[in-house]
Coordinates of C-alpha atoms and ligand atoms in Angstrom, one line a residue:
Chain A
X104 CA 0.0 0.0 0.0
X105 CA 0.9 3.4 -1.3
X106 CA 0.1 6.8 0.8
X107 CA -1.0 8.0 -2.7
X108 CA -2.8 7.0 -5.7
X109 CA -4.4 8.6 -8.8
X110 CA -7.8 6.4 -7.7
X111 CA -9.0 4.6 -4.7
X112 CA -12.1 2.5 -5.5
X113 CA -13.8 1.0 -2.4
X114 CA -15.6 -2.2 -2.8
X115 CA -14.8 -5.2 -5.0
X116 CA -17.8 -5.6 -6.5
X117 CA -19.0 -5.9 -10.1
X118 CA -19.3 -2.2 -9.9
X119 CA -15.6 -1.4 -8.3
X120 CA -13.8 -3.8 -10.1
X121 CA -14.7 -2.7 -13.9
X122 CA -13.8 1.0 -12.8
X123 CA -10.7 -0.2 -11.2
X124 CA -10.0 -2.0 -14.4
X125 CA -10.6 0.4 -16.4
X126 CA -8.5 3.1 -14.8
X127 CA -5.7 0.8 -14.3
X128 CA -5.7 0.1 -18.2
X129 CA -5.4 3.6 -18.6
X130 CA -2.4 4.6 -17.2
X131 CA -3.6 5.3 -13.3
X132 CA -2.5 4.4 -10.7
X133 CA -5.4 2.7 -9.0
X134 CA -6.2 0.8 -5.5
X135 CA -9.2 -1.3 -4.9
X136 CA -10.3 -2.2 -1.4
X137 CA -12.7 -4.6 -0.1
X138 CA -13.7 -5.2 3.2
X139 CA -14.7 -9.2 3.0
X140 CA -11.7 -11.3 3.7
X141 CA -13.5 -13.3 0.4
X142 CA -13.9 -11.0 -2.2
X143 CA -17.8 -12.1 -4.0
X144 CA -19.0 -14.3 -0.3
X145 CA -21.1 -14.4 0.9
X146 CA -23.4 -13.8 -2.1
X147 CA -26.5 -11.1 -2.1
X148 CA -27.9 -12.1 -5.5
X149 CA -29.9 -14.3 -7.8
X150 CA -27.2 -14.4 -10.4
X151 CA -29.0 -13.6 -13.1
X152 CA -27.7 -11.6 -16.3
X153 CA -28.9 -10.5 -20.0
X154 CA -26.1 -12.1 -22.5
X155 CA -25.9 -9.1 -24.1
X156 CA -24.9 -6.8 -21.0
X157 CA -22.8 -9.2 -20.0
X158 CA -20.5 -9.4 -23.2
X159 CA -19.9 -5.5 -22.9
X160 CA -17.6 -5.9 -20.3
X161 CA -16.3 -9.8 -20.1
X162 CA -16.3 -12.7 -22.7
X163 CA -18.5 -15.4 -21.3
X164 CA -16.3 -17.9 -18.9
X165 CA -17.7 -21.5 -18.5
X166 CA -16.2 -21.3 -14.7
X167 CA -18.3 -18.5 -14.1
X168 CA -21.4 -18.9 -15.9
X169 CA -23.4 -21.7 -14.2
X170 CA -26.5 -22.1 -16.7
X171 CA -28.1 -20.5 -19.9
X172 CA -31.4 -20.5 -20.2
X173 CA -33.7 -20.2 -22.9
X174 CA -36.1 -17.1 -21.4
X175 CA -38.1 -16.2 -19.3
X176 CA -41.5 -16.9 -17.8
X177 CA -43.6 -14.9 -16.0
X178 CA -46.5 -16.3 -13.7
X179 CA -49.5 -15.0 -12.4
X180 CA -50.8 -15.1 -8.8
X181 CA -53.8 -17.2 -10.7
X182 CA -50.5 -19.7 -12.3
X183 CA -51.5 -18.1 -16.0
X184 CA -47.9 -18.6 -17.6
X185 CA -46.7 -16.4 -19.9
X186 CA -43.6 -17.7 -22.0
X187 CA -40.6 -14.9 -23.1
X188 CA -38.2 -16.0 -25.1
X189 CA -34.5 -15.7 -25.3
X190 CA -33.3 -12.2 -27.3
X191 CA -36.6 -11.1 -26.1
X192 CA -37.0 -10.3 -22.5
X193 CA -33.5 -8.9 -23.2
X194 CA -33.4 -8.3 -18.9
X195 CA -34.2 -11.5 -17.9
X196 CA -33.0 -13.9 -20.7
X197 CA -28.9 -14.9 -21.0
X198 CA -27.6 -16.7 -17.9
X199 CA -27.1 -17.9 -14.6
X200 CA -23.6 -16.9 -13.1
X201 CA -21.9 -18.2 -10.0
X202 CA -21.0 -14.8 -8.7
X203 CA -18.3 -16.5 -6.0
X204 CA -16.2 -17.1 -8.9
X205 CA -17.4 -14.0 -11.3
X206 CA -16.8 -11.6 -8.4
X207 CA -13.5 -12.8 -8.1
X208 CA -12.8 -13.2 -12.2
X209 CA -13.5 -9.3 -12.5
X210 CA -11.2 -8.5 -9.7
X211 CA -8.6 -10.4 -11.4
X212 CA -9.1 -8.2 -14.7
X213 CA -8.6 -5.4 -12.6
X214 CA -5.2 -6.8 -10.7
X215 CA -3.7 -8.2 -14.5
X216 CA -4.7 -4.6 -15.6
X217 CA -2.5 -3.1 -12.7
X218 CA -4.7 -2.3 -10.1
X219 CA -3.2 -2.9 -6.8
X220 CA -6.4 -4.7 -4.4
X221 CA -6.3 -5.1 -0.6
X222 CA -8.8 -7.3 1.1
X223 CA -10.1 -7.1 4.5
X224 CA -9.5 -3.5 4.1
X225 CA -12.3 -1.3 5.0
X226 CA -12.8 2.2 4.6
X227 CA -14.2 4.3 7.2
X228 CA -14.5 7.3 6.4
X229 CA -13.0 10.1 3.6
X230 CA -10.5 12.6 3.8
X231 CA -11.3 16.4 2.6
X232 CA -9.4 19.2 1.6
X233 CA -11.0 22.6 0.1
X234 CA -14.0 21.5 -0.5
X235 CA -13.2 18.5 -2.3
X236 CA -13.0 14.6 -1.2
X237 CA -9.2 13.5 -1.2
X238 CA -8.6 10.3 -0.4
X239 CA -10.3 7.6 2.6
X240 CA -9.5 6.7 6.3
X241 CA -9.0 3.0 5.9
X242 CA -8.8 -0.1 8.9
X243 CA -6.8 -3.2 7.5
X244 CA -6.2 -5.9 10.5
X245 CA -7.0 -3.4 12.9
X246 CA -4.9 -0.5 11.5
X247 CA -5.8 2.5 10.4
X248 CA -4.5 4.7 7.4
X249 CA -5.0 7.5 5.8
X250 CA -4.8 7.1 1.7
X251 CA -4.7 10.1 -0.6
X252 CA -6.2 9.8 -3.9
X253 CA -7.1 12.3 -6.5
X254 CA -10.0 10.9 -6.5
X255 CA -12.4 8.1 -4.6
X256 CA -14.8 5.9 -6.4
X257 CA -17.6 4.9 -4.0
X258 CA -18.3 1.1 -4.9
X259 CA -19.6 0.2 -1.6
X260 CA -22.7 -1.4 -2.4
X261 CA -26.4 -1.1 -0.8
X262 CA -24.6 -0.7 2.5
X263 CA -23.2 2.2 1.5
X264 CA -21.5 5.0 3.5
X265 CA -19.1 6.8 1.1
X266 CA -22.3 8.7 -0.4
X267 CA -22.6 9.9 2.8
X268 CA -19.4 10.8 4.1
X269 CA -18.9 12.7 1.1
X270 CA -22.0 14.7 1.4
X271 CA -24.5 13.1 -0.8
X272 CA -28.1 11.6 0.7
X273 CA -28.3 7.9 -0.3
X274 CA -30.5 6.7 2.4
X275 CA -33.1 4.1 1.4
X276 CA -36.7 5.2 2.3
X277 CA -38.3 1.8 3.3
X278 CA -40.3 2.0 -0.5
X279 CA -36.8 2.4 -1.9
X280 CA -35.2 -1.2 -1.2
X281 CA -36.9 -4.5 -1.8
X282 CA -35.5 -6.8 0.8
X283 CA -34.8 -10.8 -0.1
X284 CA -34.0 -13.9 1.0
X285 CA -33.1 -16.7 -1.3
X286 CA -32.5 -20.5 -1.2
X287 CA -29.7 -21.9 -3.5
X288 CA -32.1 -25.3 -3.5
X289 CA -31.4 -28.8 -5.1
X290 CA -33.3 -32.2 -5.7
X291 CA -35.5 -30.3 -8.1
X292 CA -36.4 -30.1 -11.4
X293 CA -34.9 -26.7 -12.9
X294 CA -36.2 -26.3 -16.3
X295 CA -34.8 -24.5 -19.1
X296 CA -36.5 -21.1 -18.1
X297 CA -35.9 -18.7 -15.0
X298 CA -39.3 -17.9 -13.6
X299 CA -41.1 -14.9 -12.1
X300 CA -44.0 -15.5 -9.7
X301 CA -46.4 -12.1 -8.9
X302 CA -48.8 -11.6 -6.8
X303 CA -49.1 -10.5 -3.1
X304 CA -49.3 -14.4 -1.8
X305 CA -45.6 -14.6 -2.9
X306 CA -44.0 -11.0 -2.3
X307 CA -45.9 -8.1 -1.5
X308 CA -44.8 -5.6 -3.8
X309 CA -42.1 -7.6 -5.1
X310 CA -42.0 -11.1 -6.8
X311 CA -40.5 -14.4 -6.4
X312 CA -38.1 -16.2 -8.8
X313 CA -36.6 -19.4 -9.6
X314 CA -33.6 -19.3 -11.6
X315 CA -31.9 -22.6 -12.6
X316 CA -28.2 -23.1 -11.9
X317 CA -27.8 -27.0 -13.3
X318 CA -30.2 -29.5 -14.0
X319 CA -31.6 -29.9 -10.0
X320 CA -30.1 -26.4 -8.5
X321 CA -31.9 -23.4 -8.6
X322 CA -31.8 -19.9 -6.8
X323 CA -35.3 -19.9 -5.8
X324 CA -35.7 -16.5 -4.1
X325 CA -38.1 -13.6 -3.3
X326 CA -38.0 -10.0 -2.6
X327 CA -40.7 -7.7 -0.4
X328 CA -40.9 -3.7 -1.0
X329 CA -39.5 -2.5 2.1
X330 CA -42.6 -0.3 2.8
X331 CA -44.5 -3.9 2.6
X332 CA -42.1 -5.8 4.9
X333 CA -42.7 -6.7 8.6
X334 CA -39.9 -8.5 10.8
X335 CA -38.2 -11.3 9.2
X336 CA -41.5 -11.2 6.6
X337 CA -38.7 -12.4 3.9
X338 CA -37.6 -15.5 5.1
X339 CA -41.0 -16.6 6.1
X340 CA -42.8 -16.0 3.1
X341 CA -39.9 -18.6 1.4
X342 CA -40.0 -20.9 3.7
X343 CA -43.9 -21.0 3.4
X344 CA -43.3 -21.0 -0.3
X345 CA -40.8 -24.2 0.1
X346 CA -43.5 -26.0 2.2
X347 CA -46.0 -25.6 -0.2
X348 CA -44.6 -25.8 -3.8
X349 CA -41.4 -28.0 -3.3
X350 CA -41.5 -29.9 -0.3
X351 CA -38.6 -32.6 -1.4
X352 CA -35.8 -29.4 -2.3
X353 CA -32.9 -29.3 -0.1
X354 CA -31.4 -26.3 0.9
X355 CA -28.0 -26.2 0.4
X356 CA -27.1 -22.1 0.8
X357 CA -29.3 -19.6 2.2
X358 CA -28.6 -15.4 1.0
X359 CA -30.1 -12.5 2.4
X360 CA -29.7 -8.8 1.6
X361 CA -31.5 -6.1 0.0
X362 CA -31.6 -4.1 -3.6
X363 CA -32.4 -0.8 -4.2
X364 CA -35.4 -0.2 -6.3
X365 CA -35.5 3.9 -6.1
X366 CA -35.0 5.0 -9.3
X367 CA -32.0 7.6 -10.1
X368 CA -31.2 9.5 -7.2
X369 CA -30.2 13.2 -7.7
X370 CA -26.6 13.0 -7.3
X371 CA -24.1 10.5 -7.5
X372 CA -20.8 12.9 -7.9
X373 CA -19.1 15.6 -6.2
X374 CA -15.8 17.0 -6.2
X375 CA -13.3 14.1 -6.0
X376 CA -15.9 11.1 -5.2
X377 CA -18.2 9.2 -7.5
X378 CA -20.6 6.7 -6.9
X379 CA -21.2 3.4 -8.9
X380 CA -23.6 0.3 -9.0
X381 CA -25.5 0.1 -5.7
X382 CA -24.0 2.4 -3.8
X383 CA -25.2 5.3 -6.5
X384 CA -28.6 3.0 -6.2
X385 CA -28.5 2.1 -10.0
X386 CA -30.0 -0.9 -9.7
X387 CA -33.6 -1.3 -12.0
X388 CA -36.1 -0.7 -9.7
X389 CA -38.9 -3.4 -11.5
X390 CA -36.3 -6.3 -11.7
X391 CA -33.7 -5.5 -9.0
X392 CA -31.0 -6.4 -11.5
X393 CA -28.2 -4.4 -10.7
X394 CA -25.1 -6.3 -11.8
X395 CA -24.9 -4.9 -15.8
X396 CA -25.9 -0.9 -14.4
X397 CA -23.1 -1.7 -12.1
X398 CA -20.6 -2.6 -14.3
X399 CA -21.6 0.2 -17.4
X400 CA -21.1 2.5 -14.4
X401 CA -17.9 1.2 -13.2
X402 CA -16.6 1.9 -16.9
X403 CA -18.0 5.2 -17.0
X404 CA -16.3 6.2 -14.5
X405 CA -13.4 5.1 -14.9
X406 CA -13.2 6.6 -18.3
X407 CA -14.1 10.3 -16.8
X408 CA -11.4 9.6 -14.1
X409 CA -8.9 8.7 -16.8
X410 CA -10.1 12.0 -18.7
X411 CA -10.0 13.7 -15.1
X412 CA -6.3 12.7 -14.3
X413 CA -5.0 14.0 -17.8
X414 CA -6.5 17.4 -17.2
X415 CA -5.5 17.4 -13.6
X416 CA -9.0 18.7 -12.4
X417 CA -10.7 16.2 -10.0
X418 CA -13.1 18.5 -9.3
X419 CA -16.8 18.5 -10.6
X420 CA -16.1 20.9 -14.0
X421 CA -14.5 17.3 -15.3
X422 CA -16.5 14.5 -13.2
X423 CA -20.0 15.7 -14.4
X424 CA -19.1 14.0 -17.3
X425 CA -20.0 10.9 -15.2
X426 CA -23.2 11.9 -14.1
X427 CA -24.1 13.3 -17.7
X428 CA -23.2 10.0 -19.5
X429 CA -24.8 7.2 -16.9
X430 CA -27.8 9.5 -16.9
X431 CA -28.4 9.5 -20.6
X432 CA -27.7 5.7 -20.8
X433 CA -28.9 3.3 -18.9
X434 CA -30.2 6.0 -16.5
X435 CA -33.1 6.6 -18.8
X436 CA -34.6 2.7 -18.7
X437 CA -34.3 3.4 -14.7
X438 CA -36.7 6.3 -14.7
X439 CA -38.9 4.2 -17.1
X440 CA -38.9 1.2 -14.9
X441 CA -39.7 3.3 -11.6
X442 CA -42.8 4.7 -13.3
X443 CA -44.0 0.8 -14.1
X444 CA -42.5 -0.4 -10.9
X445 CA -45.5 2.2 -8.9
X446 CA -47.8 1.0 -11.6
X447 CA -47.6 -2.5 -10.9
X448 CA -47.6 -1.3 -6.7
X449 CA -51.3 -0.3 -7.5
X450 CA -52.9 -3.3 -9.1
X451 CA -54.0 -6.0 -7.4
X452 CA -53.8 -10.0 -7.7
X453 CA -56.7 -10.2 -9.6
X454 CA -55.8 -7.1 -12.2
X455 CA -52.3 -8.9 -12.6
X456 CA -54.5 -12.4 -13.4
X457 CA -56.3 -9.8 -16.2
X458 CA -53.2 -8.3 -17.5
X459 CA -51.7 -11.8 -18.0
X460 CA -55.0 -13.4 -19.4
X461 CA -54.9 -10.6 -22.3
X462 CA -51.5 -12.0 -23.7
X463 CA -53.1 -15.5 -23.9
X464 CA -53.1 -16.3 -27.7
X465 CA -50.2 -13.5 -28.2
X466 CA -47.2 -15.2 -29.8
X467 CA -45.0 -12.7 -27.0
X468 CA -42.4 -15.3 -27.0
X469 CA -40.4 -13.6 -29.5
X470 CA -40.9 -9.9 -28.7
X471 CA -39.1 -7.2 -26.6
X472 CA -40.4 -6.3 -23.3
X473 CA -41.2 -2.9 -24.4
X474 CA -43.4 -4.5 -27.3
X475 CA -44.8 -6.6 -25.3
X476 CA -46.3 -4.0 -22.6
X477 CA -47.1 -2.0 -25.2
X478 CA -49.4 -5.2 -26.5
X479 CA -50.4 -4.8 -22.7
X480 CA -51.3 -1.0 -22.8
X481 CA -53.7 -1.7 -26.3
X482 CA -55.7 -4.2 -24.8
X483 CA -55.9 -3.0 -21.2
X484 CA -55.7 1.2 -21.5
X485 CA -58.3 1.8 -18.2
X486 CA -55.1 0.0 -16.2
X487 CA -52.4 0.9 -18.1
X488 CA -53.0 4.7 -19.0
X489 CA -50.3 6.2 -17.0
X490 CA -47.6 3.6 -19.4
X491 CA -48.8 5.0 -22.5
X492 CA -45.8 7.8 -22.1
X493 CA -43.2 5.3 -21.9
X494 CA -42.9 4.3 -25.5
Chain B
X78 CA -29.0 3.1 21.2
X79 CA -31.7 0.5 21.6
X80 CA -31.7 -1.9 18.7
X81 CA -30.8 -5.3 19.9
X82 CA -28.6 -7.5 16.6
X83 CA -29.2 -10.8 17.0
X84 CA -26.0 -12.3 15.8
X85 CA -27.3 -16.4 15.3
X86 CA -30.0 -14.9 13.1
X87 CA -28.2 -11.9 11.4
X88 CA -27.2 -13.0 7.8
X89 CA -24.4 -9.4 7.4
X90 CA -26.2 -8.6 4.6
X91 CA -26.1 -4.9 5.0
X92 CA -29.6 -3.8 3.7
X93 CA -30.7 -2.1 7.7
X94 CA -27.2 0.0 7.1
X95 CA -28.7 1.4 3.6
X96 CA -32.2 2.0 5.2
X97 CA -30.3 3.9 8.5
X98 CA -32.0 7.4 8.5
X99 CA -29.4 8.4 11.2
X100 CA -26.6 6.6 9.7
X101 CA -25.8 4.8 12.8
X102 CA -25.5 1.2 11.7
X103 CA -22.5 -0.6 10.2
X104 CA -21.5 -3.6 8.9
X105 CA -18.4 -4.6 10.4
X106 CA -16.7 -8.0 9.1
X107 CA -20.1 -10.6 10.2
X108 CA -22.2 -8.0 12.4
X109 CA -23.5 -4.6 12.8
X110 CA -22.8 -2.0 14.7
X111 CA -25.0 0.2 16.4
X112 CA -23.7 3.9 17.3
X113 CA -25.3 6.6 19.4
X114 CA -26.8 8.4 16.7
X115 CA -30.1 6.0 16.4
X116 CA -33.4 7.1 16.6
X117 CA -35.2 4.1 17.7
X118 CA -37.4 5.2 14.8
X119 CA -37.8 1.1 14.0
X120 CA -37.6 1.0 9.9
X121 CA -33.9 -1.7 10.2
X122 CA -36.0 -3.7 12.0
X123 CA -38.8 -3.6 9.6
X124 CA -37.1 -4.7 6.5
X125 CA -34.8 -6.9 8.2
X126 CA -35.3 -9.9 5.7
X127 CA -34.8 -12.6 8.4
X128 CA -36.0 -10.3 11.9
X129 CA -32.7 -10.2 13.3
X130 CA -33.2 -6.9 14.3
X131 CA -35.3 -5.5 17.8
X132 CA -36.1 -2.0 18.5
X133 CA -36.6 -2.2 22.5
Ligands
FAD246 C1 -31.5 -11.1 -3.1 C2 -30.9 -10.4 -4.2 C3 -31.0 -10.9 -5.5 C4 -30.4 -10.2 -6.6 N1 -30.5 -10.7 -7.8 C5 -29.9 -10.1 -8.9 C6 -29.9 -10.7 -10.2 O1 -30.4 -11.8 -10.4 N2 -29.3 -10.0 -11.2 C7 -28.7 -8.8 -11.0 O2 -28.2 -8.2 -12.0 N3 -28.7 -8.2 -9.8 C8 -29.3 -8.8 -8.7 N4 -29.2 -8.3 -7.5 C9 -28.5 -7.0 -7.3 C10 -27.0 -7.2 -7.4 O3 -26.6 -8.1 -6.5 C11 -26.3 -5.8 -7.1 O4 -27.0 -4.8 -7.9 C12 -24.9 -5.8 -7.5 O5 -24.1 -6.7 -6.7 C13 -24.3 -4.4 -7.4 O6 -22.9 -4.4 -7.6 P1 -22.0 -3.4 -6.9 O7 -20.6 -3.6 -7.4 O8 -22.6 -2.0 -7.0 O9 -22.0 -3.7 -5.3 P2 -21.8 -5.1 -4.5 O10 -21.7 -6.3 -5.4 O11 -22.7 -5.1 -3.4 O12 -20.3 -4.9 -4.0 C14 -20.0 -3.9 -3.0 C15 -18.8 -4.4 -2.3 O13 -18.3 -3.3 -1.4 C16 -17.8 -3.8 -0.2 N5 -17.8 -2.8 0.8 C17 -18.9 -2.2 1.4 N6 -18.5 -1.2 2.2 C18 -17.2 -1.2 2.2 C19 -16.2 -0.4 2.9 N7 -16.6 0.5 3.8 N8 -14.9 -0.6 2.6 C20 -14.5 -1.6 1.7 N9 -15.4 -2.4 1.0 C21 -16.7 -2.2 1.3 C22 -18.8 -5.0 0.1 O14 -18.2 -5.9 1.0 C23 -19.0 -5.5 -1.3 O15 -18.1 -6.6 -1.6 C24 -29.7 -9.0 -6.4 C25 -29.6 -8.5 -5.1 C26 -30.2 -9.2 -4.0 C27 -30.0 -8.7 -2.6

């Protein structure tokens, strides 16, 4: 460890490690800390990934990638099925990962690319100068250091604190974060397709999923809208699920945490920090995926810090780029999924049995999500009005 | 400071520390903190997803 560097990411996440990658590719000279002693373990996540997100960053890796499936299919509280296909929910559809070893593969990219990484290191708080964020208070083994950096990429996931040490208001309002608990489950049958249950029986305001891993493992999972939640309410509701709907699975892992589902907050940057992946709350607020946002922003901003270090200006005039660019990419299907993610809040079990009745006899299984809620919107527009605006 | 962690059910998830109005939790290696700063105002406990958490 350095008492300098041109970037200290924090958190070795999907997020961290593509900005730390990227940075270290270009010439800077970048640290990335992580607090676990295991960098990816214990897991918060279902695993699953679009193909074509995924290839943006990292070529496909058989000892990562646990299971492809065909699509996606998406059950109503009354069981109505309704079958996507692969290429089509574009979300959904590509594959399963085993994020123990992905986790881990990214923060190799980073190291091979130059990035020095230090585990069990935790930051715990930032150092300031004029105004501007200038490096982190850091604890490894029980130590603490100060690091100077030009500039401090906040990685830190849902738990995040660098947001706030820095100045910017990420805190969760209860409707902001869906919280989940998930079994990795075997002795079942699979399937080729990862599944979406809906309806309040399952998760209030949420849904539950089963997304295959092999031929008899799944992540079978659910996740509650915090604002519907009671004590321990996520965990029951799985259990009751496992009791009723696959009462020979065996439980073999058990993961708990939480995903944000707010939508773009206002700020994500400030003068020597940025945020990325959870920790700027970039995850889509329908699906809870948050992995690919996590990753595009880890490359954005590692590209503005690159652009940031040549001009020697860490200070907001250059790192707007980064909230400029994230905003007008993926940032814009996070605004359109927050409006359907309050939509779907407001309808009950019996209007999701009607919305998912009207596609019976629709060939959907080839089409793009977007087409097919626009199908959605035609033939339901009492229920769907407020949508019409998103295509 | 009167939420009670308990540590055979807490999973170190981190999803009470994002939810923290007052900032006053932290997840430490397998557990969580609680500092001075907290409210008692309940909403960690609330979307704990396995009811680890107790506000007394
Ligand atoms: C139950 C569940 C299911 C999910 N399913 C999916 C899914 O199927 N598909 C999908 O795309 N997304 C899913 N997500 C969301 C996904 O897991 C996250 O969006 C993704 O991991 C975000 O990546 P990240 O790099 O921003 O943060 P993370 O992967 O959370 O990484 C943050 C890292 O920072 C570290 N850290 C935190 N604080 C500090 C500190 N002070 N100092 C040093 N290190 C620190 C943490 O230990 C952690 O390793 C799910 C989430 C949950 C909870």
């Amino acid at each position: 460890m350095k008492d300098k560097y041109d970037v200290i990411v924090v958190g070795a996440g999907p997020g961290g490690s593509i900005a730390a990658k990227t940075c270290a590719e270009g010439g800077l000279d970048v640290l990335l800390i992580e607090k676990r002693q295991e960098i990816g373990d214990p897991v918060r996540c279902a695993e699953g990934v679009s193909k074509d997100g995924l290839i943006r960053h990292i070529q496909p890796d058989k000892r990562w990638i646990s299971k492809e499936v065909k699509g996606s299919k998406i059950i109503a509280p009354d069981g109505t099925e309704i079958r996507m296909s692969e290429g089509a929910s574009s979300q959904k559809a590509g594959y399963t990962l085993e994020r123990k070893v992905f986790d881990r593969a990214l923060a190799q990219q980073a190291a091979m690319a130059g990035a020095e990484v230090m585990v069990k290191t935790r930051a715990t708080g930032l150092l300031h100068s004029n105004g501007a964020v200038c490096g982190i208070k850091a604890m490894y083994m029980g130590e603490n250091h100060d690091i100077k950096a030009n500039i401090v990429i906040g990685a830190d996931g849902v738990e995040s604190k660098v947001g706030r040490w820095g100045g910017i208001d990420t805190t969760m309002k209860p409707v902001d974060i869906e919280t989940g608990a998930q079994f990795l489950v075997s002795n079942i049958d699979a399937g080729e397709y990862s599944k979406f249950y809906m309806g309040g029986e399952y998760a209030p305001g949420g849904y539950l999923w089963l997304f295959p891993k092999g031929e008899h493992t799944a992540n079978v999972g659910l996740g509650i809208l915090g604002s519907k939640s009671e004590k321990g309410m996520a965990l029951s509701l799985l259990q009751k699920f496992m009791k009723n709907h696959m009462p020979d699975a065996r439980i073999l892992e058990m993961v708990v945490g939480g995903v944000p589902v707010s939508g773009p907050i206002k700020q994500t940057a400030t003068n020597g920090l940025l945020l990325v992946g959870d920790a700027a709350r970039q995850s889509d607020p329908v699906t809870g995926g948050g992995i690919i946002n996590a990753m595009d922003a880890g490359k954005i901003a590692g590209e503005v810090c690159i652009k940031a270090c040549k001009a020697g200006d860490y200070s907001m005039n250059t790192l707007q780029e980064y909230e400029d660019r994230w905003r007008d990419t993926f940032g814009k299907s996070l605004s359109k999924s927050l409006k359907v993610k309050n939509m779907l809040l407001k309808f009950s079990d019996e209007q999701l049995n009607q919305l998912a009745h009207s596609l019976v006899g629709e060939d959907v299984s080839r089409m793009t999500l977007p087409a097919v809620l626009k199908i959605l919107a035609t033939k339901n527009p009492k229920m769907l009005w407020e949508m019409r605006s998103l295509f | 400071m009167s939420v009670n962690v308990n540590r055979f059910k807490c999973g170190y998830c981190g999803a009470c520390v994002g939810v923290c109005p007052a900032g006053a939790l932290e997840l430490i290696e397998t557990w969580i903190e609680v500092e001075s700063t907290c409210t008692d105002c309940g909403i960690c406990a609330k979307i704990c997803p396995v009811g680890a958490l107790e506000v007394e």
